[in-house]
Each structure stands twice: as structure tokens, then as C-alpha cells.
Tab-separated table of C-alpha atoms (C1' of nucleotides) in Angstrom:
chain	number	residue	atom	x	y	z
U	680	MET	CA	-10.746	25.130	14.975
U	681	GLY	CA	-7.678	27.341	14.926
U	682	THR	CA	-5.915	29.223	12.081
U	683	THR	CA	-4.071	26.358	10.713
U	684	GLY	CA	-2.811	23.955	13.268
U	685	ALA	CA	-1.449	24.092	16.784
U	686	ILE	CA	-0.581	27.375	18.449
U	687	THR	CA	2.950	27.550	19.829
U	688	ASP	CA	4.547	29.497	22.613
U	689	ALA	CA	8.108	28.155	21.875
U	690	SER	CA	9.523	31.638	21.695
U	691	LEU	CA	8.336	32.511	25.173
U	692	ARG	CA	9.068	29.123	26.559
U	693	ALA	CA	12.795	29.967	25.981
U	694	PHE	CA	12.530	32.321	29.035
U	695	VAL	CA	12.731	30.820	32.497
U	696	GLY	CA	10.538	33.883	33.546
U	697	TYR	CA	7.746	32.663	31.378
U	698	ASP	CA	7.853	29.187	32.869
U	699	MET	CA	7.911	30.704	36.306
U	700	LYS	CA	4.867	32.872	35.632
U	701	ARG	CA	2.826	29.907	34.349
U	702	ALA	CA	3.958	27.671	37.179
U	703	PHE	CA	3.364	30.223	39.803
U	704	ASN	CA	-0.098	31.201	38.456
U	705	ALA	CA	-1.234	27.546	38.311
U	706	LEU	CA	0.159	26.925	41.851
U	707	GLN	CA	-1.317	30.076	43.168
U	708	ALA	CA	-4.788	29.251	41.885
U	709	ASP	CA	-4.630	25.811	43.432
U	710	LEU	CA	-3.228	27.132	46.696
U	711	SER	CA	-6.148	29.677	46.953
U	712	ARG	CA	-8.539	26.753	46.752
U	713	THR	CA	-6.688	25.010	49.637
U	714	LEU	CA	-6.695	28.156	51.760
U	715	THR	CA	-10.498	29.259	51.145
U	716	PRO	CA	-11.800	26.721	53.655
U	717	PHE	CA	-9.826	28.496	56.328
U	718	GLY	CA	-10.936	31.893	55.237
U	719	LEU	CA	-7.234	32.779	54.478
U	720	ARG	CA	-5.457	33.928	51.346
U	721	MET	CA	-1.814	33.627	50.458
U	722	MET	CA	-1.012	36.904	52.073
U	723	THR	CA	-2.942	36.467	55.230
U	724	PHE	CA	-1.558	32.936	55.663
U	725	SER	CA	1.950	34.194	55.196
U	726	ALA	CA	1.475	36.851	57.707
U	727	LEU	CA	-0.015	34.636	60.214
U	728	SER	CA	2.825	32.207	59.804
U	729	LEU	CA	5.371	35.012	60.338
U	730	VAL	CA	3.738	36.193	63.523
U	731	VAL	CA	3.624	32.644	64.779
U	732	GLU	CA	7.269	32.340	64.276
U	733	ASN	CA	8.183	35.685	65.454
U	734	PRO	CA	5.922	36.708	68.289
U	735	GLY	CA	5.913	40.443	69.106
U	736	LEU	CA	6.791	41.349	65.588
U	737	ARG	CA	6.064	44.856	64.487
U	738	PRO	CA	3.840	45.616	61.587
U	739	SER	CA	6.622	47.415	59.691
U	740	GLN	CA	8.934	44.511	60.151
U	741	LEU	CA	6.264	42.177	58.908
U	742	ALA	CA	5.741	44.347	55.886
U	743	THR	CA	9.528	44.216	55.216
U	744	VAL	CA	9.659	40.411	55.298
U	745	LEU	CA	6.625	40.181	53.105
U	746	THR	CA	8.091	42.774	50.693
U	747	ILE	CA	4.968	44.931	50.741
U	748	GLU	CA	4.310	48.441	51.769
U	749	ARG	CA	3.421	49.167	55.376
U	750	ALA	CA	0.313	50.769	54.038
U	751	ASN	CA	-0.984	47.620	52.597
U	752	LEU	CA	-0.150	45.583	55.632
U	753	VAL	CA	-2.647	47.627	57.715
U	754	VAL	CA	-5.715	46.038	56.068
U	755	ILE	CA	-4.250	42.630	56.297
U	756	VAL	CA	-3.553	42.970	60.104
U	757	ASP	CA	-7.075	44.599	60.437
U	758	GLU	CA	-8.612	41.594	58.878
U	759	LEU	CA	-6.747	39.025	61.108
U	760	GLU	CA	-7.334	41.143	64.282
U	761	GLN	CA	-11.021	41.371	63.506
U	762	ARG	CA	-11.290	37.812	63.067
U	763	GLY	CA	-9.619	37.320	66.498
U	764	LEU	CA	-6.625	35.462	64.981
U	765	LEU	CA	-4.005	37.959	66.291
U	766	THR	CA	-3.676	40.933	68.517
U	767	ARG	CA	-2.209	44.372	68.022
U	768	THR	CA	-0.914	45.786	71.380
U	769	PRO	CA	1.038	48.942	71.952
U	770	SER	CA	4.802	48.445	72.225
U	771	THR	CA	6.220	49.068	75.763
U	772	THR	CA	9.535	50.589	74.447
U	773	ASP	CA	8.297	52.547	71.525
U	774	ARG	CA	4.913	54.252	71.675
U	775	ARG	CA	4.721	54.576	67.967
U	776	ALA	CA	5.069	50.904	67.521
U	777	HIS	CA	2.689	47.887	67.958
U	778	ALA	CA	3.582	44.310	68.918
U	779	LEU	CA	1.790	41.501	67.029
U	780	HIS	CA	0.824	38.238	68.658
U	781	VAL	CA	-1.198	35.275	67.551
U	782	THR	CA	-4.195	34.373	69.696
U	783	ASP	CA	-4.916	30.803	70.731
U	784	GLN	CA	-7.667	30.731	68.008
U	785	GLY	CA	-5.138	31.961	65.510
U	786	GLN	CA	-2.698	29.264	66.561
U	787	SER	CA	-5.313	26.644	66.127
U	788	LEU	CA	-6.357	27.857	62.762
U	789	PHE	CA	-2.798	28.253	61.561
U	790	ALA	CA	-1.916	24.749	62.652
U	791	LYS	CA	-4.620	23.300	60.401
U	792	ALA	CA	-4.029	25.695	57.505
U	793	ASN	CA	-0.291	24.896	57.696
U	794	ARG	CA	-0.878	21.203	57.463
U	795	ALA	CA	-3.189	21.772	54.408
U	796	VAL	CA	-0.601	24.016	52.804
U	797	ALA	CA	2.114	21.472	53.500
U	798	GLU	CA	0.106	18.785	51.765
U	799	HIS	CA	-0.604	21.071	48.858
U	800	ASP	CA	3.060	21.955	48.506
U	801	ALA	CA	3.930	18.232	48.586
U	802	ARG	CA	1.458	17.657	45.735
U	803	MET	CA	2.916	20.475	43.689
U	804	ILE	CA	6.504	19.246	43.884
U	805	ALA	CA	5.691	15.514	43.669
U	806	GLY	CA	6.389	15.255	39.964
U	807	VAL	CA	9.964	16.720	40.464
U	808	ALA	CA	12.569	14.042	41.081
U	809	GLN	CA	13.464	13.860	44.799
U	810	HIS	CA	17.014	14.616	44.503
U	811	LEU	CA	16.244	17.778	42.367
U	812	GLN	CA	13.851	19.315	44.849
U	813	PRO	CA	16.482	20.943	47.034
U	814	GLN	CA	18.164	22.122	43.873
U	815	LEU	CA	14.938	23.634	42.717
U	816	LYS	CA	14.575	25.610	45.869
U	817	ASP	CA	18.222	26.696	45.744
U	818	ALA	CA	17.668	27.872	42.104
U	819	LEU	CA	14.625	29.838	43.022
U	820	ARG	CA	16.416	31.599	45.864
U	821	GLN	CA	19.168	32.295	43.519
U	822	ILE	CA	16.943	33.918	41.012
U	823	GLU	CA	15.313	35.988	43.628
U	824	ASN	CA	18.741	37.352	44.667
U	825	SER	CA	19.709	37.967	41.047
U	826	ALA	CA	16.623	39.909	40.411
U	827	LYS	CA	17.085	41.954	43.536
U	828	GLN	CA	20.703	42.749	42.734
U	829	ASP	CA	19.805	43.539	39.167
U	830	VAL	CA	18.087	46.718	40.397
U	831	VAL	CA	21.420	48.398	40.382
E	906	MET	CA	15.738	47.838	65.912
E	907	GLY	CA	13.701	44.705	65.877
E	908	THR	CA	12.112	42.817	68.697
E	909	THR	CA	15.012	40.695	69.782
E	910	GLY	CA	17.236	39.687	66.975
E	911	ALA	CA	16.653	38.591	63.352
E	912	ILE	CA	13.352	37.730	61.877
E	913	THR	CA	12.929	34.438	60.369
E	914	ASP	CA	10.609	33.094	57.626
E	915	ALA	CA	11.976	29.534	57.959
E	916	SER	CA	8.551	28.068	58.310
E	917	LEU	CA	7.344	29.514	54.987
E	918	ARG	CA	10.693	28.739	53.278
E	919	ALA	CA	9.811	25.047	53.752
E	920	PHE	CA	7.309	25.626	50.854
E	921	VAL	CA	8.405	25.616	47.260
E	922	GLY	CA	5.364	27.814	46.713
E	923	TYR	CA	6.851	30.553	48.870
E	924	ASP	CA	10.106	30.448	47.107
E	925	MET	CA	8.442	30.698	43.926
E	926	LYS	CA	6.350	33.696	44.808
E	927	ARG	CA	9.379	35.642	46.084
E	928	ALA	CA	11.468	34.689	43.047
E	929	PHE	CA	8.688	35.409	40.672
E	930	ASN	CA	7.888	38.750	42.231
E	931	ALA	CA	11.520	39.775	42.243
E	932	LEU	CA	11.861	38.737	38.670
E	933	GLN	CA	8.667	40.353	37.469
E	934	ALA	CA	9.601	43.710	39.071
E	935	ASP	CA	12.910	43.593	37.244
E	936	LEU	CA	11.355	42.578	33.972
E	937	SER	CA	9.014	45.430	34.246
E	938	ARG	CA	11.899	47.794	34.396
E	939	THR	CA	13.356	46.036	31.321
E	940	LEU	CA	10.195	46.453	29.357
E	941	THR	CA	9.236	50.014	30.296
E	942	PRO	CA	11.556	51.579	27.779
E	943	PHE	CA	9.613	49.870	25.035
E	944	GLY	CA	6.195	50.849	26.547
E	945	LEU	CA	5.472	47.240	27.145
E	946	ARG	CA	4.357	45.165	30.127
E	947	MET	CA	4.761	41.449	30.594
E	948	MET	CA	1.359	40.801	29.235
E	949	THR	CA	1.576	42.998	26.208
E	950	PHE	CA	4.997	41.631	25.422
E	951	SER	CA	3.806	38.111	25.661
E	952	ALA	CA	0.801	38.815	23.476
E	953	LEU	CA	3.021	40.457	20.912
E	954	SER	CA	5.396	37.474	20.930
E	955	LEU	CA	2.549	34.980	20.367
E	956	VAL	CA	1.219	36.961	17.479
E	957	VAL	CA	4.553	37.257	15.903
E	958	GLU	CA	5.014	33.469	16.304
E	959	ASN	CA	1.450	32.639	15.139
E	960	PRO	CA	0.272	35.166	12.469
E	961	GLY	CA	-3.466	35.305	11.977
E	962	LEU	CA	-4.112	34.121	15.539
E	963	ARG	CA	-7.610	34.832	16.727
E	964	PRO	CA	-8.167	36.857	20.058
E	965	SER	CA	-9.910	33.954	21.728
E	966	GLN	CA	-6.955	31.588	20.835
E	967	LEU	CA	-4.524	34.123	22.206
E	968	ALA	CA	-6.558	34.475	25.396
E	969	THR	CA	-6.533	30.690	25.805
E	970	VAL	CA	-2.676	30.366	25.380
E	971	LEU	CA	-2.207	33.243	27.919
E	972	THR	CA	-4.672	31.682	30.266
E	973	ILE	CA	-6.600	34.771	30.665
E	974	GLU	CA	-10.289	35.592	29.846
E	975	ARG	CA	-11.222	36.798	26.354
E	976	ALA	CA	-12.801	39.865	28.066
E	977	ASN	CA	-9.430	40.968	29.462
E	978	LEU	CA	-7.576	40.342	26.244
E	979	VAL	CA	-9.732	42.917	24.607
E	980	VAL	CA	-7.953	45.848	26.230
E	981	ILE	CA	-4.615	44.336	25.615
E	982	VAL	CA	-5.224	44.037	21.863
E	983	ASP	CA	-6.823	47.522	21.867
E	984	GLU	CA	-3.678	48.927	23.338
E	985	LEU	CA	-1.355	47.250	20.958
E	986	GLU	CA	-3.526	48.072	17.965
E	987	GLN	CA	-3.796	51.820	18.948
E	988	ARG	CA	0.017	51.908	19.116
E	989	GLY	CA	0.162	50.538	15.665
E	990	LEU	CA	1.997	47.356	16.679
E	991	LEU	CA	-0.615	44.945	15.490
E	992	THR	CA	-3.680	44.816	13.408
E	993	ARG	CA	-7.173	43.352	14.030
E	994	THR	CA	-8.750	42.373	10.644
E	995	PRO	CA	-12.035	40.499	10.119
E	996	SER	CA	-11.625	36.843	9.464
E	997	THR	CA	-12.535	35.710	5.904
E	998	THR	CA	-13.889	32.395	6.999
E	999	ASP	CA	-15.878	33.395	10.127
E	1000	ARG	CA	-17.507	36.715	10.329
E	1001	ARG	CA	-17.482	36.649	14.143
E	1002	ALA	CA	-13.728	36.226	14.246
E	1003	HIS	CA	-10.770	38.474	13.885
E	1004	ALA	CA	-7.277	37.819	12.700
E	1005	LEU	CA	-4.233	39.278	14.441
E	1006	HIS	CA	-1.156	40.335	12.619
E	1007	VAL	CA	1.880	42.172	13.725
E	1008	THR	CA	2.772	45.310	11.824
E	1009	ASP	CA	6.286	46.105	10.568
E	1010	GLN	CA	6.447	48.512	13.318
E	1011	GLY	CA	5.406	45.874	15.813
E	1012	GLN	CA	7.946	43.448	14.373
E	1013	SER	CA	10.646	46.006	14.877
E	1014	LEU	CA	9.725	46.781	18.403
E	1015	PHE	CA	9.328	43.240	19.278
E	1016	ALA	CA	12.678	42.352	17.998
E	1017	LYS	CA	14.410	44.962	20.194
E	1018	ALA	CA	12.256	44.156	23.250
E	1019	ASN	CA	12.803	40.345	22.802
E	1020	ARG	CA	16.610	40.901	22.761
E	1021	ALA	CA	16.394	42.972	25.989
E	1022	VAL	CA	14.082	40.284	27.620
E	1023	ALA	CA	16.543	37.516	26.612
E	1024	GLU	CA	19.292	39.431	28.188
E	1025	HIS	CA	17.272	39.977	31.269
E	1026	ASP	CA	16.421	36.367	31.450
E	1027	ALA	CA	20.014	35.369	31.047
E	1028	ARG	CA	20.859	37.555	34.012
E	1029	MET	CA	18.212	36.017	36.125
E	1030	ILE	CA	19.327	32.437	35.526
E	1031	ALA	CA	23.077	33.239	35.526
E	1032	GLY	CA	23.441	32.295	39.204
E	1033	VAL	CA	22.014	28.785	38.516
E	1034	ALA	CA	24.576	26.169	37.481
E	1035	GLN	CA	24.509	25.600	33.841
E	1036	HIS	CA	23.723	21.963	33.964
E	1037	LEU	CA	20.777	22.658	36.354
E	1038	GLN	CA	19.131	25.254	33.931
E	1039	PRO	CA	17.234	22.829	31.866
E	1040	GLN	CA	16.281	20.821	34.983
E	1041	LEU	CA	14.840	23.963	36.496
E	1042	LYS	CA	12.687	24.574	33.538
E	1043	ASP	CA	11.503	21.051	33.508
E	1044	ALA	CA	10.722	21.282	37.137
E	1045	LEU	CA	8.759	24.442	36.602
E	1046	ARG	CA	6.703	22.954	33.843
E	1047	GLN	CA	6.082	19.856	35.974
E	1048	ILE	CA	4.683	22.016	38.765
E	1049	GLU	CA	2.524	23.894	36.265
E	1050	ASN	CA	1.146	20.559	35.328
E	1051	SER	CA	0.712	19.276	38.796
E	1052	ALA	CA	-1.222	22.510	39.872
E	1053	LYS	CA	-3.552	22.135	36.885
E	1054	GLN	CA	-4.240	18.516	37.391
E	1055	ASP	CA	-4.746	19.211	41.077
E	1056	VAL	CA	-8.042	20.954	40.272
E	1057	VAL	CA	-9.720	17.658	40.066
Q	1360	DT	C1'	18.283	70.931	75.177
Q	1361	DT	C1'	15.984	71.722	71.293
Q	1362	DC	C1'	14.772	71.193	66.761
Q	1363	DA	C1'	15.278	69.002	62.099
Q	1364	DG	C1'	14.989	64.620	60.299
Q	1365	DA	C1'	13.750	59.901	60.630
Q	1366	DT	C1'	10.463	56.224	61.792
Q	1367	DA	C1'	5.738	53.746	62.931
Q	1368	DG	C1'	1.221	53.451	61.738
Q	1369	DT	C1'	-2.444	54.914	59.112
Q	1370	DT	C1'	-5.800	56.769	55.259
Q	1371	DT	C1'	-6.594	57.814	50.696
Q	1372	DT	C1'	-6.130	56.996	46.005
Q	1373	DG	C1'	-5.123	54.635	41.861
Q	1374	DC	C1'	-3.133	51.254	38.618
Q	1375	DC	C1'	-2.793	46.399	36.987
Q	1376	DG	C1'	-4.217	41.586	36.679
Q	1377	DC	C1'	-7.885	38.943	36.584
Q	1378	DA	C1'	-12.756	36.865	37.049
Q	1379	DT	C1'	-17.817	37.142	36.246
Q	1380	DA	C1'	-21.879	38.359	33.964
Q	1381	DA	C1'	-24.365	39.993	30.357
Q	1382	DC	C1'	-24.877	41.453	25.678
Q	1383	DT	C1'	-24.729	41.266	20.107
Q	1384	DA	C1'	-23.592	38.981	16.040
Q	1385	DT	C1'	-22.609	35.049	13.734
Q	1386	DT	C1'	-22.119	30.003	13.138
Q	1387	DA	C1'	-23.240	25.161	14.028
Q	1388	DT	C1'	-26.397	21.524	15.111
Q	1389	DG	C1'	-30.294	18.472	16.279
B	575	DC	C1'	-35.511	25.962	11.350
B	576	DA	C1'	-35.046	26.642	16.209
B	577	DT	C1'	-31.784	26.185	19.682
B	578	DA	C1'	-27.283	25.957	21.376
B	579	DA	C1'	-22.678	27.265	21.039
B	580	DT	C1'	-18.996	30.521	19.826
B	581	DA	C1'	-16.284	35.246	18.986
B	582	DG	C1'	-15.901	39.596	20.484
B	583	DT	C1'	-17.110	43.161	23.533
B	584	DT	C1'	-18.728	46.183	27.626
B	585	DA	C1'	-19.194	46.695	32.397
B	586	DT	C1'	-18.244	45.791	37.088
B	587	DG	C1'	-15.746	44.320	41.033
B	588	DC	C1'	-12.079	42.297	43.841
B	589	DG	C1'	-7.259	41.470	45.401
B	590	DG	C1'	-2.251	42.820	45.154
B	591	DC	C1'	0.359	46.498	45.295
B	592	DA	C1'	2.651	51.229	44.947
B	593	DA	C1'	2.767	56.361	46.072
B	594	DA	C1'	1.468	60.302	48.593
B	595	DA	C1'	0.152	62.655	52.494
B	596	DC	C1'	-0.826	62.906	57.379
B	597	DT	C1'	-0.151	62.354	62.811
B	598	DA	C1'	2.445	60.751	66.555
B	599	DT	C1'	6.815	59.642	68.329
B	600	DC	C1'	11.659	58.890	68.501
B	601	DT	C1'	16.638	60.213	67.500
B	602	DG	C1'	20.591	62.742	66.821
B	603	DA	C1'	23.357	66.657	66.030
B	604	DA	C1'	24.107	71.785	66.747
DNA sequence: TTCAGATAGTTTTGCCGCATAACTATTATG
DNA sequence: CATAATAGTTATGCGGCAAAACTATCTGAA
């Protein structure tokens, strides 16, 4: 067995950051399994969702919302475009820019994937008391804001 | 500017997983800045903390607690050992195994880093109502468990 | 009006986190 | 005692992500 008895991470458990890392890692691993049948990853699913919700979105805007660099978005859009899930058409008003639109095929795949993700998310949060669920989301958004403002 | 008006991610915001990803990413970025002055990353800080708390821990046990593969722990321990923060000594009872111990220098560095991380963590959670903070941690641990059990 | 600076998209490169496979040395077990 | 299991290690590769450098285009101020 071990050294003497049980191993403890009590010191780290004092940090909400540690709890978040563990929860998110476990959730992410499980979500990946949910998305694999659709040929999607977290990032490609999120990108698809945002283009569905914001037709005509430009790549740079999408990168901003996803908080990743434009450079990294290129391969994501490449992948989705090559699979015929979205289109990249030149902008009519700005010849530098492109407009992103989801194809019918992309819409269809997204609808199915979104249902699966919704079910997955429900499973994840099921163990949290109903009345605490909105407060949990509020707390997470508050932490996101605290972390961003802390940059200063 | 944009396409028409504001870009929305309301569809993704319905998922607690999305809120968690964003919160964790922001927190992690900020925590990295906190740890940089100590020459530590999240992973090396966590490893150091666990060895401080569990002297004589074996690498395989450490990997299990950190939920990473033994193979990846090697480089982490290598790094900490080369910096003189911990020692890797042969186990007396099992000639395959090693025992990890933090050096005085490691203890000293960890004490300082731990204080900085504690302050960082306090800033992160400061925006969450005091009475909700323990419930937030409970919820995160519950989600971690839900995600792990969902593998089945 | 023109030209310097900003912006959009892209390519390249590299680091970090993490998984898998394969290997050696040692221990445990049927 | 032979086989299986375990501890540590090395090598390899993928995904997420950042930084730098480049071209094409747009914008704003002298």
C-alpha cells in the first residue's frame, strides 16, 4: 500500500481554485466523451454554437468571445468548414473580413450535439440542490470577473 | 464594429460547464501570474503542497492524487528535485519505489508561495457572498463526483 | 489626399498539460 | 518457480494556447 495510511490533499482543498480545477477536469473529460460521437470537441462545439447564435460573425469576433487568439481560431474554422458545417464568405463591407454562417448540415449536427450536451450538463449539476444551481452559476461568473479584473 | 450589434453567448451560458471553463481559465491565468515569481506552476505547486503534507509519498501515489499519469509526474519531480526543493530517495521497504521529501529550501519556498496562493484565492472568491462560499465548494466537489461516476 | 498606424486573416513556431505505449527492475502470487 | 503485477522511466504525439511575423485592407490625421 502507501506510506502509512491515507493520502490527504486537505491543504489544497482549502482553495476554491483546486476544487475548480478538479471539477472542471472531470467534467471536461466526460464532456469529451459526449461530443466524440459528433466529431466535435469543446472548442469546435462552442464555436459552432456561437455562429449559430450570431450568423455572419467574423472570425476575429469569434476569437474574442472564445478568449483565444485569432491565430488559433483559424484551424478551428478550417476544420468546421472542411467538414461542411459552416461557410467562410468574404464580407461585403470590409474586404479584409469574412462572415461565418452555419450550413444546414451544421445546423442539424449542432441541434443533436446541443441536446446531448444539455443532457450531459444536467447530469453534471444533478447532485447540486436545485435552489443552489443558479447561485452556483452566479458564483462562477463572479469568479471569472474577479480573475479578469485582478490582472490590474 | 461588429456585424449588427452585440455578440451573445446566451446559448452556451445555459451550461454550467461553460461557466466553469471560463471561470477556471480566468482563474488559472491569474494564478499563473501569482506563481511565476516563485518559479512554480499550478502543477508543481500542487505537487510540492502534497509532498509537504504527505512526507515520504511515492511518485505513483502523487500521480494518483493529482490525477495525472506516472509518466508525466517524472518531469515534474525532476524539475523540483533539480531546483533542490525536494529529494527522491530509494524506499527502504521496496527497492522499486522512491520516497519524496521536501527540503528545507522547498519548505521555505512553499510557505511563501502558499501564502501568495491563499491571498490569490481569497481575491477570487471575494465577490461571492460569504455564506455561499462553502456551498460553492460543495457544489464543485459534487460536480467532480458526478463527472467521475458518469464514466459508467 | 496621402501616408502612418490599426485591423483582419493567416502561417509558423513553441510551450504546457496530458495520454499511450514500451521498456527495465523489482515484488507478489498461483 | 514462473507468471503476473507494480514502480519508475523514456519516447512520442495530440490538443489548447500564446507570440511573432507576414499580407491585405481600412482608417484617421497632417
